[in-house]
CSV table of C-alpha atoms in Angstrom, one decimal:
chain,number,residue,atom,x,y,z
A,907,MET,CA,0.0,0.0,0.0
A,908,ARG,CA,1.3,3.4,-1.0
A,909,VAL,CA,0.2,6.2,1.4
A,910,LEU,CA,0.5,9.9,0.8
A,911,GLY,CA,1.1,11.7,4.1
A,912,LEU,CA,0.2,15.4,4.7
A,913,GLU,CA,1.4,17.3,7.8
A,914,THR,CA,-0.1,20.8,8.3
A,915,SER,CA,-0.6,21.0,12.1
A,916,CYS,CA,1.4,24.2,12.6
A,917,ASP,CA,4.1,26.1,10.7
A,918,GLU,CA,5.6,23.4,8.5
A,919,THR,CA,4.1,21.8,5.4
A,920,GLY,CA,5.3,18.2,5.2
A,921,ILE,CA,4.4,15.8,2.4
A,922,ALA,CA,5.7,12.2,2.0
A,923,LEU,CA,5.0,9.0,0.2
A,924,TYR,CA,5.3,5.7,2.2
A,925,ASP,CA,5.1,2.2,0.7
A,926,THR,CA,4.3,-0.5,3.3
A,927,GLU,CA,6.6,-2.9,1.4
A,928,ARG,CA,9.4,-0.7,0.2
A,929,GLY,CA,9.5,2.0,3.0
A,930,LEU,CA,9.7,5.7,2.5
A,931,LEU,CA,9.8,6.6,-1.2
A,932,SER,CA,10.0,10.4,-1.1
A,933,HIS,CA,9.4,13.3,1.2
A,934,ALA,CA,9.5,17.1,1.1
A,935,LEU,CA,9.2,19.8,3.7
A,936,PHE,CA,8.6,23.6,3.6
A,937,SER,CA,9.2,25.5,6.8
A,938,GLN,CA,7.5,28.8,7.5
A,939,ILE,CA,10.2,30.1,9.9
A,940,ASP,CA,10.9,33.1,7.6
A,941,VAL,CA,7.2,34.0,7.6
A,942,HIS,CA,6.8,34.0,11.4
A,943,VAL,CA,10.2,35.1,12.6
A,944,GLU,CA,9.4,38.9,12.6
A,945,TYR,CA,6.5,38.2,14.9
A,946,GLY,CA,8.5,36.0,17.3
A,947,GLY,CA,6.1,33.1,17.0
A,948,VAL,CA,3.5,31.4,14.8
A,949,VAL,CA,0.7,33.6,13.5
A,950,PRO,CA,-2.1,31.0,12.9
A,951,GLU,CA,-3.8,32.7,9.9
A,952,LEU,CA,-0.5,33.2,8.1
A,953,ALA,CA,0.3,29.6,8.7
A,954,SER,CA,-3.0,28.4,7.2
A,955,ARG,CA,-2.5,30.6,4.1
A,956,ASP,CA,1.0,29.3,3.5
A,957,HIS,CA,-0.2,25.7,3.7
A,958,VAL,CA,-2.8,26.5,1.0
A,959,ARG,CA,0.0,27.8,-1.2
A,960,LYS,CA,2.6,25.1,-0.6
A,961,ALA,CA,0.8,21.8,-0.2
A,962,LEU,CA,-0.2,21.0,-3.8
A,963,PRO,CA,3.2,21.9,-5.3
A,964,LEU,CA,4.9,19.8,-2.7
A,965,ILE,CA,2.6,16.8,-3.4
A,966,GLN,CA,3.6,17.1,-7.1
A,967,GLN,CA,7.3,17.3,-6.1
A,968,VAL,CA,7.0,14.2,-4.0
A,969,LEU,CA,5.3,12.2,-6.7
A,970,GLU,CA,7.8,13.2,-9.3
A,971,SER,CA,10.7,12.4,-7.0
A,972,ALA,CA,9.3,8.9,-6.5
A,973,GLY,CA,8.7,8.5,-10.2
A,974,LEU,CA,5.0,7.9,-9.6
A,975,THR,CA,1.7,9.5,-10.5
A,976,THR,CA,-1.6,10.1,-8.6
A,977,ALA,CA,-2.8,6.8,-10.0
A,978,ASP,CA,-0.1,5.0,-7.9
A,979,VAL,CA,-1.4,6.4,-4.6
A,980,ASP,CA,-3.6,3.9,-2.6
A,981,ALA,CA,-4.6,6.1,0.3
A,982,ILE,CA,-4.0,9.5,1.9
A,983,ALA,CA,-3.2,10.2,5.6
A,984,TYR,CA,-3.3,13.7,7.0
A,985,THR,CA,-2.9,15.3,10.4
A,986,ALA,CA,-6.3,15.6,12.1
A,987,GLY,CA,-5.0,17.0,15.4
A,988,PRO,CA,-3.8,18.2,17.7
A,989,GLY,CA,-2.7,21.5,16.3
A,990,LEU,CA,-3.9,24.9,15.0
A,991,VAL,CA,-7.5,24.5,13.8
A,992,GLY,CA,-7.1,26.5,10.6
A,993,ALA,CA,-3.9,24.7,9.6
A,994,LEU,CA,-5.5,21.3,10.3
A,995,MET,CA,-8.5,22.2,8.2
A,996,VAL,CA,-6.3,23.1,5.2
A,997,GLY,CA,-4.7,19.7,5.3
A,998,ALA,CA,-7.9,17.8,6.0
A,999,THR,CA,-9.9,19.5,3.3
A,1000,LEU,CA,-7.1,19.0,0.7
A,1001,ALA,CA,-6.6,15.3,1.7
A,1002,ARG,CA,-10.3,14.4,1.7
A,1003,THR,CA,-10.9,16.2,-1.6
A,1004,LEU,CA,-8.0,14.5,-3.3
A,1005,ALA,CA,-9.1,11.1,-1.9
A,1006,TRP,CA,-12.6,11.6,-3.1
A,1007,THR,CA,-11.3,12.7,-6.6
A,1008,TRP,CA,-8.9,9.8,-6.8
A,1009,GLY,CA,-11.4,7.2,-5.4
A,1010,ILE,CA,-9.1,6.2,-2.5
A,1011,PRO,CA,-9.6,6.2,1.3
A,1012,ALA,CA,-8.4,9.0,3.6
A,1013,LEU,CA,-7.6,8.9,7.3
A,1014,GLY,CA,-7.0,11.5,9.9
A,1015,VAL,CA,-3.9,10.8,12.0
A,1016,HIS,CA,-2.9,11.9,15.5
A,1017,HIS,CA,0.1,14.2,15.3
A,1018,MET,CA,1.8,12.9,18.4
A,1019,GLU,CA,1.3,9.3,17.4
A,1020,GLY,CA,3.1,10.3,14.2
A,1021,HIS,CA,6.0,11.6,16.3
A,1022,LEU,CA,5.9,8.5,18.6
A,1023,LEU,CA,6.2,6.1,15.6
A,1024,ALA,CA,8.8,8.2,13.6
A,1025,PRO,CA,11.7,6.0,14.8
A,1026,MET,CA,10.0,3.1,13.0
A,1027,LEU,CA,11.2,4.8,9.8
A,1028,GLU,CA,14.8,3.9,10.6
A,1029,GLU,CA,16.5,0.6,9.8
A,1030,GLU,CA,17.0,-0.2,13.5
A,1031,ARG,CA,13.6,-0.1,15.1
A,1032,PRO,CA,12.6,-0.5,18.7
A,1033,ASN,CA,10.4,-3.4,19.7
A,1034,PHE,CA,7.3,-3.1,21.8
A,1035,PRO,CA,6.9,-2.5,24.7
A,1036,PHE,CA,8.9,0.6,25.3
A,1037,VAL,CA,8.7,4.0,27.1
A,1038,ALA,CA,8.4,7.0,24.8
A,1039,LEU,CA,9.6,10.6,25.7
A,1040,LEU,CA,7.7,13.0,23.4
A,1041,VAL,CA,9.3,16.4,23.6
A,1042,SER,CA,8.2,19.3,21.3
A,1043,GLY,CA,7.1,22.9,21.4
A,1044,GLY,CA,3.6,21.9,22.6
A,1045,HIS,CA,4.1,18.6,24.4
A,1046,THR,CA,6.3,16.9,27.0
A,1047,GLN,CA,5.1,13.5,27.8
A,1048,LEU,CA,6.3,10.1,29.0
A,1049,VAL,CA,4.2,7.3,27.6
A,1050,ARG,CA,4.3,3.5,28.0
A,1051,VAL,CA,3.8,2.0,24.6
A,1052,ASP,CA,2.7,-1.7,24.3
A,1053,GLY,CA,1.7,-1.4,20.6
A,1054,ILE,CA,0.1,1.0,18.2
A,1055,GLY,CA,-2.8,2.6,20.0
A,1056,ARG,CA,-1.9,0.9,23.3
A,1057,TYR,CA,-0.7,3.9,25.2
A,1058,LYS,CA,-0.5,4.6,28.9
A,1059,LEU,CA,0.4,8.2,30.0
A,1060,LEU,CA,3.0,8.1,32.7
A,1061,GLY,CA,3.7,11.8,33.1
A,1062,GLU,CA,3.5,15.1,31.4
A,1063,SER,CA,4.3,18.8,31.8
A,1064,LEU,CA,2.0,20.6,34.2
A,1065,ASP,CA,2.8,23.9,32.5
A,1066,ASP,CA,5.2,24.8,29.7
A,1067,ALA,CA,6.4,22.1,27.4
A,1068,ALA,CA,10.1,21.8,27.1
A,1069,GLY,CA,10.2,23.3,23.6
A,1070,GLU,CA,8.1,26.2,24.7
A,1071,ALA,CA,10.4,26.8,27.6
A,1072,PHE,CA,13.4,26.9,25.2
A,1073,ASP,CA,11.6,29.5,23.0
A,1074,LYS,CA,10.8,31.7,26.0
A,1075,VAL,CA,14.4,31.5,27.3
A,1076,ALA,CA,15.6,32.4,23.8
A,1077,LYS,CA,13.5,35.6,24.0
A,1078,MET,CA,15.1,36.5,27.4
A,1079,LEU,CA,18.5,36.2,25.8
A,1080,GLY,CA,17.6,38.1,22.7
A,1081,LEU,CA,17.8,35.1,20.3
A,1082,PRO,CA,15.6,34.8,17.2
A,1083,TYR,CA,12.6,32.5,16.7
A,1084,PRO,CA,12.5,29.5,16.8
A,1085,GLY,CA,14.5,29.6,20.0
A,1086,GLY,CA,15.4,26.0,20.8
A,1087,PRO,CA,18.2,25.5,18.2
A,1088,HIS,CA,19.6,28.9,19.0
A,1089,VAL,CA,19.8,28.3,22.7
A,1090,ALA,CA,21.4,24.9,22.1
A,1091,LYS,CA,24.0,26.4,19.8
A,1092,LEU,CA,24.8,29.2,22.2
A,1093,ALA,CA,25.0,26.6,25.1
A,1094,GLU,CA,27.9,24.9,23.3
A,1095,SER,CA,30.2,27.8,24.2
A,1096,GLY,CA,28.8,28.2,27.8
A,1097,ASP,CA,30.7,27.4,31.0
A,1098,PRO,CA,28.8,24.4,32.7
A,1099,ALA,CA,30.4,25.3,36.1
A,1100,ARG,CA,29.3,28.9,36.4
A,1101,PHE,CA,25.6,28.5,37.1
A,1102,ASP,CA,23.7,25.6,38.7
A,1103,PHE,CA,20.0,25.7,37.8
A,1104,PRO,CA,17.5,23.5,39.6
A,1105,ARG,CA,16.2,20.3,38.1
A,1106,PRO,CA,12.4,20.8,38.6
A,1107,MET,CA,10.3,18.1,40.4
A,1108,THR,CA,13.1,15.6,40.5
A,1109,ASN,CA,13.3,15.6,44.3
A,1110,ARG,CA,9.8,14.1,44.6
A,1111,PRO,CA,8.1,10.9,43.3
A,1112,GLY,CA,6.3,10.8,40.0
A,1113,LEU,CA,7.0,11.4,36.3
A,1114,ASP,CA,5.4,14.8,35.7
A,1115,PHE,CA,7.4,17.7,34.5
A,1116,SER,CA,7.3,21.5,35.3
A,1117,PHE,CA,9.4,24.1,33.5
A,1118,SER,CA,7.7,27.3,34.6
A,1119,GLY,CA,9.9,27.6,37.8
A,1120,LEU,CA,13.0,26.9,35.8
A,1121,LYS,CA,12.0,29.6,33.3
A,1122,THR,CA,11.5,32.1,36.2
A,1123,TYR,CA,14.9,31.1,37.7
A,1124,THR,CA,16.5,31.8,34.3
A,1125,LEU,CA,14.8,35.2,34.1
A,1126,ASN,CA,16.0,36.1,37.6
A,1127,THR,CA,19.6,35.2,36.6
A,1128,VAL,CA,19.3,37.4,33.5
A,1129,HIS,CA,18.1,40.3,35.6
A,1130,THR,CA,21.0,39.7,38.1
A,1131,CYS,CA,23.5,39.8,35.3
A,1132,GLU,CA,21.9,43.0,33.9
A,1133,SER,CA,22.1,44.7,37.3
A,1134,GLU,CA,25.8,43.9,37.6
A,1135,GLY,CA,26.9,45.7,34.6
A,1136,GLY,CA,24.8,44.4,31.7
A,1137,LEU,CA,24.1,41.1,30.0
A,1138,SER,CA,27.3,40.2,28.2
A,1139,ALA,CA,27.8,37.6,25.4
A,1140,ARG,CA,29.6,35.4,28.0
A,1141,ASP,CA,26.6,35.8,30.4
A,1142,LYS,CA,24.2,34.7,27.7
A,1143,ALA,CA,26.2,31.6,26.7
A,1144,ASP,CA,26.6,30.5,30.4
A,1145,ILE,CA,22.9,31.0,31.1
A,1146,ALA,CA,22.0,29.1,28.0
A,1147,ARG,CA,24.3,26.2,29.1
A,1148,ALA,CA,22.9,26.2,32.6
A,1149,PHE,CA,19.3,26.2,31.3
A,1150,GLU,CA,19.9,23.4,28.8
A,1151,ASP,CA,21.8,21.3,31.3
A,1152,ALA,CA,18.8,21.7,33.8
A,1153,VAL,CA,16.3,20.6,31.1
A,1154,VAL,CA,18.4,17.7,30.0
A,1155,GLY,CA,19.2,16.6,33.5
A,1156,THR,CA,15.5,16.6,34.4
A,1157,MET,CA,14.6,14.5,31.4
A,1158,VAL,CA,17.4,12.0,32.0
A,1159,ILE,CA,16.2,11.5,35.6
A,1160,LYS,CA,12.6,11.1,34.6
A,1161,CYS,CA,13.3,8.7,31.8
A,1162,ARG,CA,15.5,6.5,33.9
A,1163,ARG,CA,12.7,6.6,36.6
A,1164,ALA,CA,10.0,5.7,34.0
A,1165,LEU,CA,12.0,2.7,32.7
A,1166,GLU,CA,12.6,1.4,36.2
A,1167,GLN,CA,8.9,1.9,37.2
A,1168,GLU,CA,7.7,0.0,34.1
A,1169,GLY,CA,10.4,-2.7,34.2
A,1170,LEU,CA,11.5,-1.9,30.6
A,1171,SER,CA,14.8,-1.4,28.9
A,1172,THR,CA,13.9,0.5,25.7
A,1173,LEU,CA,13.3,4.2,25.4
A,1174,VAL,CA,12.1,6.0,22.3
A,1175,MET,CA,12.5,9.8,22.1
A,1176,ALA,CA,10.7,11.9,19.5
A,1177,GLY,CA,9.6,15.4,18.8
A,1178,GLY,CA,11.5,18.5,17.9
A,1179,VAL,CA,13.5,18.7,21.1
A,1180,SER,CA,14.7,15.1,20.5
A,1181,ALA,CA,17.2,16.6,18.0
A,1182,ASN,CA,19.1,18.2,20.8
A,1183,ARG,CA,22.6,16.7,20.8
A,1184,ASN,CA,23.2,17.3,24.5
A,1185,LEU,CA,20.0,15.5,25.4
A,1186,ARG,CA,20.8,12.5,23.1
A,1187,ALA,CA,24.3,12.2,24.5
A,1188,GLU,CA,23.3,12.4,28.2
A,1189,LEU,CA,20.4,9.9,27.7
A,1190,ALA,CA,22.7,7.4,25.9
A,1191,LYS,CA,25.3,7.7,28.6
A,1192,ALA,CA,22.9,7.4,31.5
A,1193,LEU,CA,20.8,4.5,30.0
A,1194,SER,CA,23.8,2.5,28.8
A,1195,LYS,CA,24.8,2.2,32.5
A,1196,LYS,CA,21.5,0.5,33.1
A,1197,GLY,CA,21.7,-1.7,30.1
A,1198,ALA,CA,18.9,0.2,28.4
A,1199,MET,CA,18.7,1.3,24.7
A,1200,VAL,CA,17.4,4.5,23.3
A,1201,PHE,CA,16.0,5.1,19.8
A,1202,TYR,CA,15.5,8.3,17.9
A,1203,PRO,CA,14.2,9.4,14.5
A,1204,ALA,CA,16.7,10.8,12.0
A,1205,PRO,CA,17.2,14.5,12.7
A,1206,GLN,CA,15.1,15.5,9.7
A,1207,PHE,CA,12.1,13.5,11.1
A,1208,CYS,CA,12.3,15.0,14.6
A,1209,THR,CA,10.4,18.1,13.7
A,1210,ASP,CA,7.0,18.0,12.1
A,1211,ASN,CA,7.1,16.1,8.8
A,1212,GLY,CA,5.0,14.2,6.3
A,1213,ALA,CA,6.9,10.9,6.6
A,1214,MET,CA,5.7,10.2,10.2
A,1215,ILE,CA,2.1,10.9,9.2
A,1216,ALA,CA,2.3,8.7,6.2
A,1217,TYR,CA,3.8,5.9,8.3
A,1218,ALA,CA,1.4,6.2,11.2
A,1219,GLY,CA,-1.5,6.4,8.7
A,1220,ALA,CA,-0.3,3.3,6.8
A,1221,GLN,CA,-0.4,1.2,10.0
A,1222,ARG,CA,-4.0,2.2,10.7
A,1223,LEU,CA,-5.1,1.9,7.1
A,1224,LEU,CA,-3.7,-1.6,7.0
A,1225,ALA,CA,-5.9,-2.4,10.0
A,1226,GLY,CA,-9.0,-1.2,8.1
A,1227,GLU,CA,-9.4,2.3,9.6
A,1228,ARG,CA,-11.0,4.9,7.3
A,1229,ASP,CA,-12.5,8.4,7.7
A,1230,ASN,CA,-16.3,8.6,7.8
A,1231,GLU,CA,-18.7,11.5,7.1
A,1232,ASP,CA,-18.5,12.6,10.8
A,1233,THR,CA,-14.7,12.8,10.9
A,1234,ARG,CA,-13.5,16.2,12.2
A,1235,VAL,CA,-10.2,17.9,12.9
A,1236,ARG,CA,-9.4,18.0,16.6
A,1237,PRO,CA,-7.2,20.9,17.9
A,1238,ARG,CA,-7.1,19.1,21.2
A,1239,TRP,CA,-7.0,15.3,21.1
A,1240,PRO,CA,-5.7,13.1,24.0
A,1241,MET,CA,-3.7,10.2,22.6
A,1242,SER,CA,-5.4,7.9,25.1
A,1243,GLU,CA,-8.5,8.1,23.0
A,1244,LEU,CA,-6.9,6.4,20.0
A,1245,PRO,CA,-8.1,2.8,19.4
A,1246,PRO,CA,-5.5,0.0,19.5
A,1247,ILE,CA,-4.8,-2.0,16.3
A,1248,GLY,CA,-4.0,-5.6,16.2
A,1249,VAL,CA,-1.6,-5.8,13.2
A,1250,ALA,CA,2.2,-5.8,13.2
A,1251,ALA,CA,3.9,-2.6,12.1
A,1252,ALA,CA,4.9,-2.7,8.4
């Protein structure tokens, strides 16, 4: 089965073609960063308009790259939620219209399930069951995964998601949007010994996260430096390093705790923040001491992309799922509401 995947949940238009026998055939991505950077964040209406402009040309590009035509597509998967409602509606309307025109099924896919299954696109895949750490601009969750649709939420952020905290700290330091990569880059030149930021909620039981206090601690440190003669380039680098180390340290502690609690030895990390090199290195080092393994998507599939939607959709389409007349996009959509499927991942 060849599945065309459309991702339009926020500010990136991702298109991909996945074959359940041959794997990923082609993919393309257009990022709207240049559109939103002057506003310091995503403007929903501008995002929706840009999806309208870019989606069809990218679909044509992906088909041509794979050497196929519309007649070779067997189904369409699209992001139905969670996300920005206008952006979701663009993808859903386009996908369902094309599916009706081509006489093939369409299926709305959960955005976070796409991220969770993105490591399955790699040659070395994790086996069920495992613990998944989903870290992005909108979500920070620990989930036990016993199969596709068999999810148990273990912990989540009680306030800001990790990616959102990175973006806010970037603003404090005068860094451009999106902030996460800029903070990580700046942190590489920071002194890890100068500041020691707290690891939130690690001194109590449980697997929930909270980054609002860490964000406030960072802001107070910025103000202290400003009051002592101005915020220098060295100050910014050292603060970025302390902040990143605190986030990474918190996640490593929580991931190790989750694996021990569930009696598992496999961790999957996905979402935009999973591309952070410091986080990858520290997790690998900490888990190897426990005899555990960690799996990630390729860096290009950490952020939003069409390949993860095509893959996740393909698994559910193989299990017989299809959209019906009542299918709607869902800006808020708990992953626990997804039905399990009983087929092996292709």
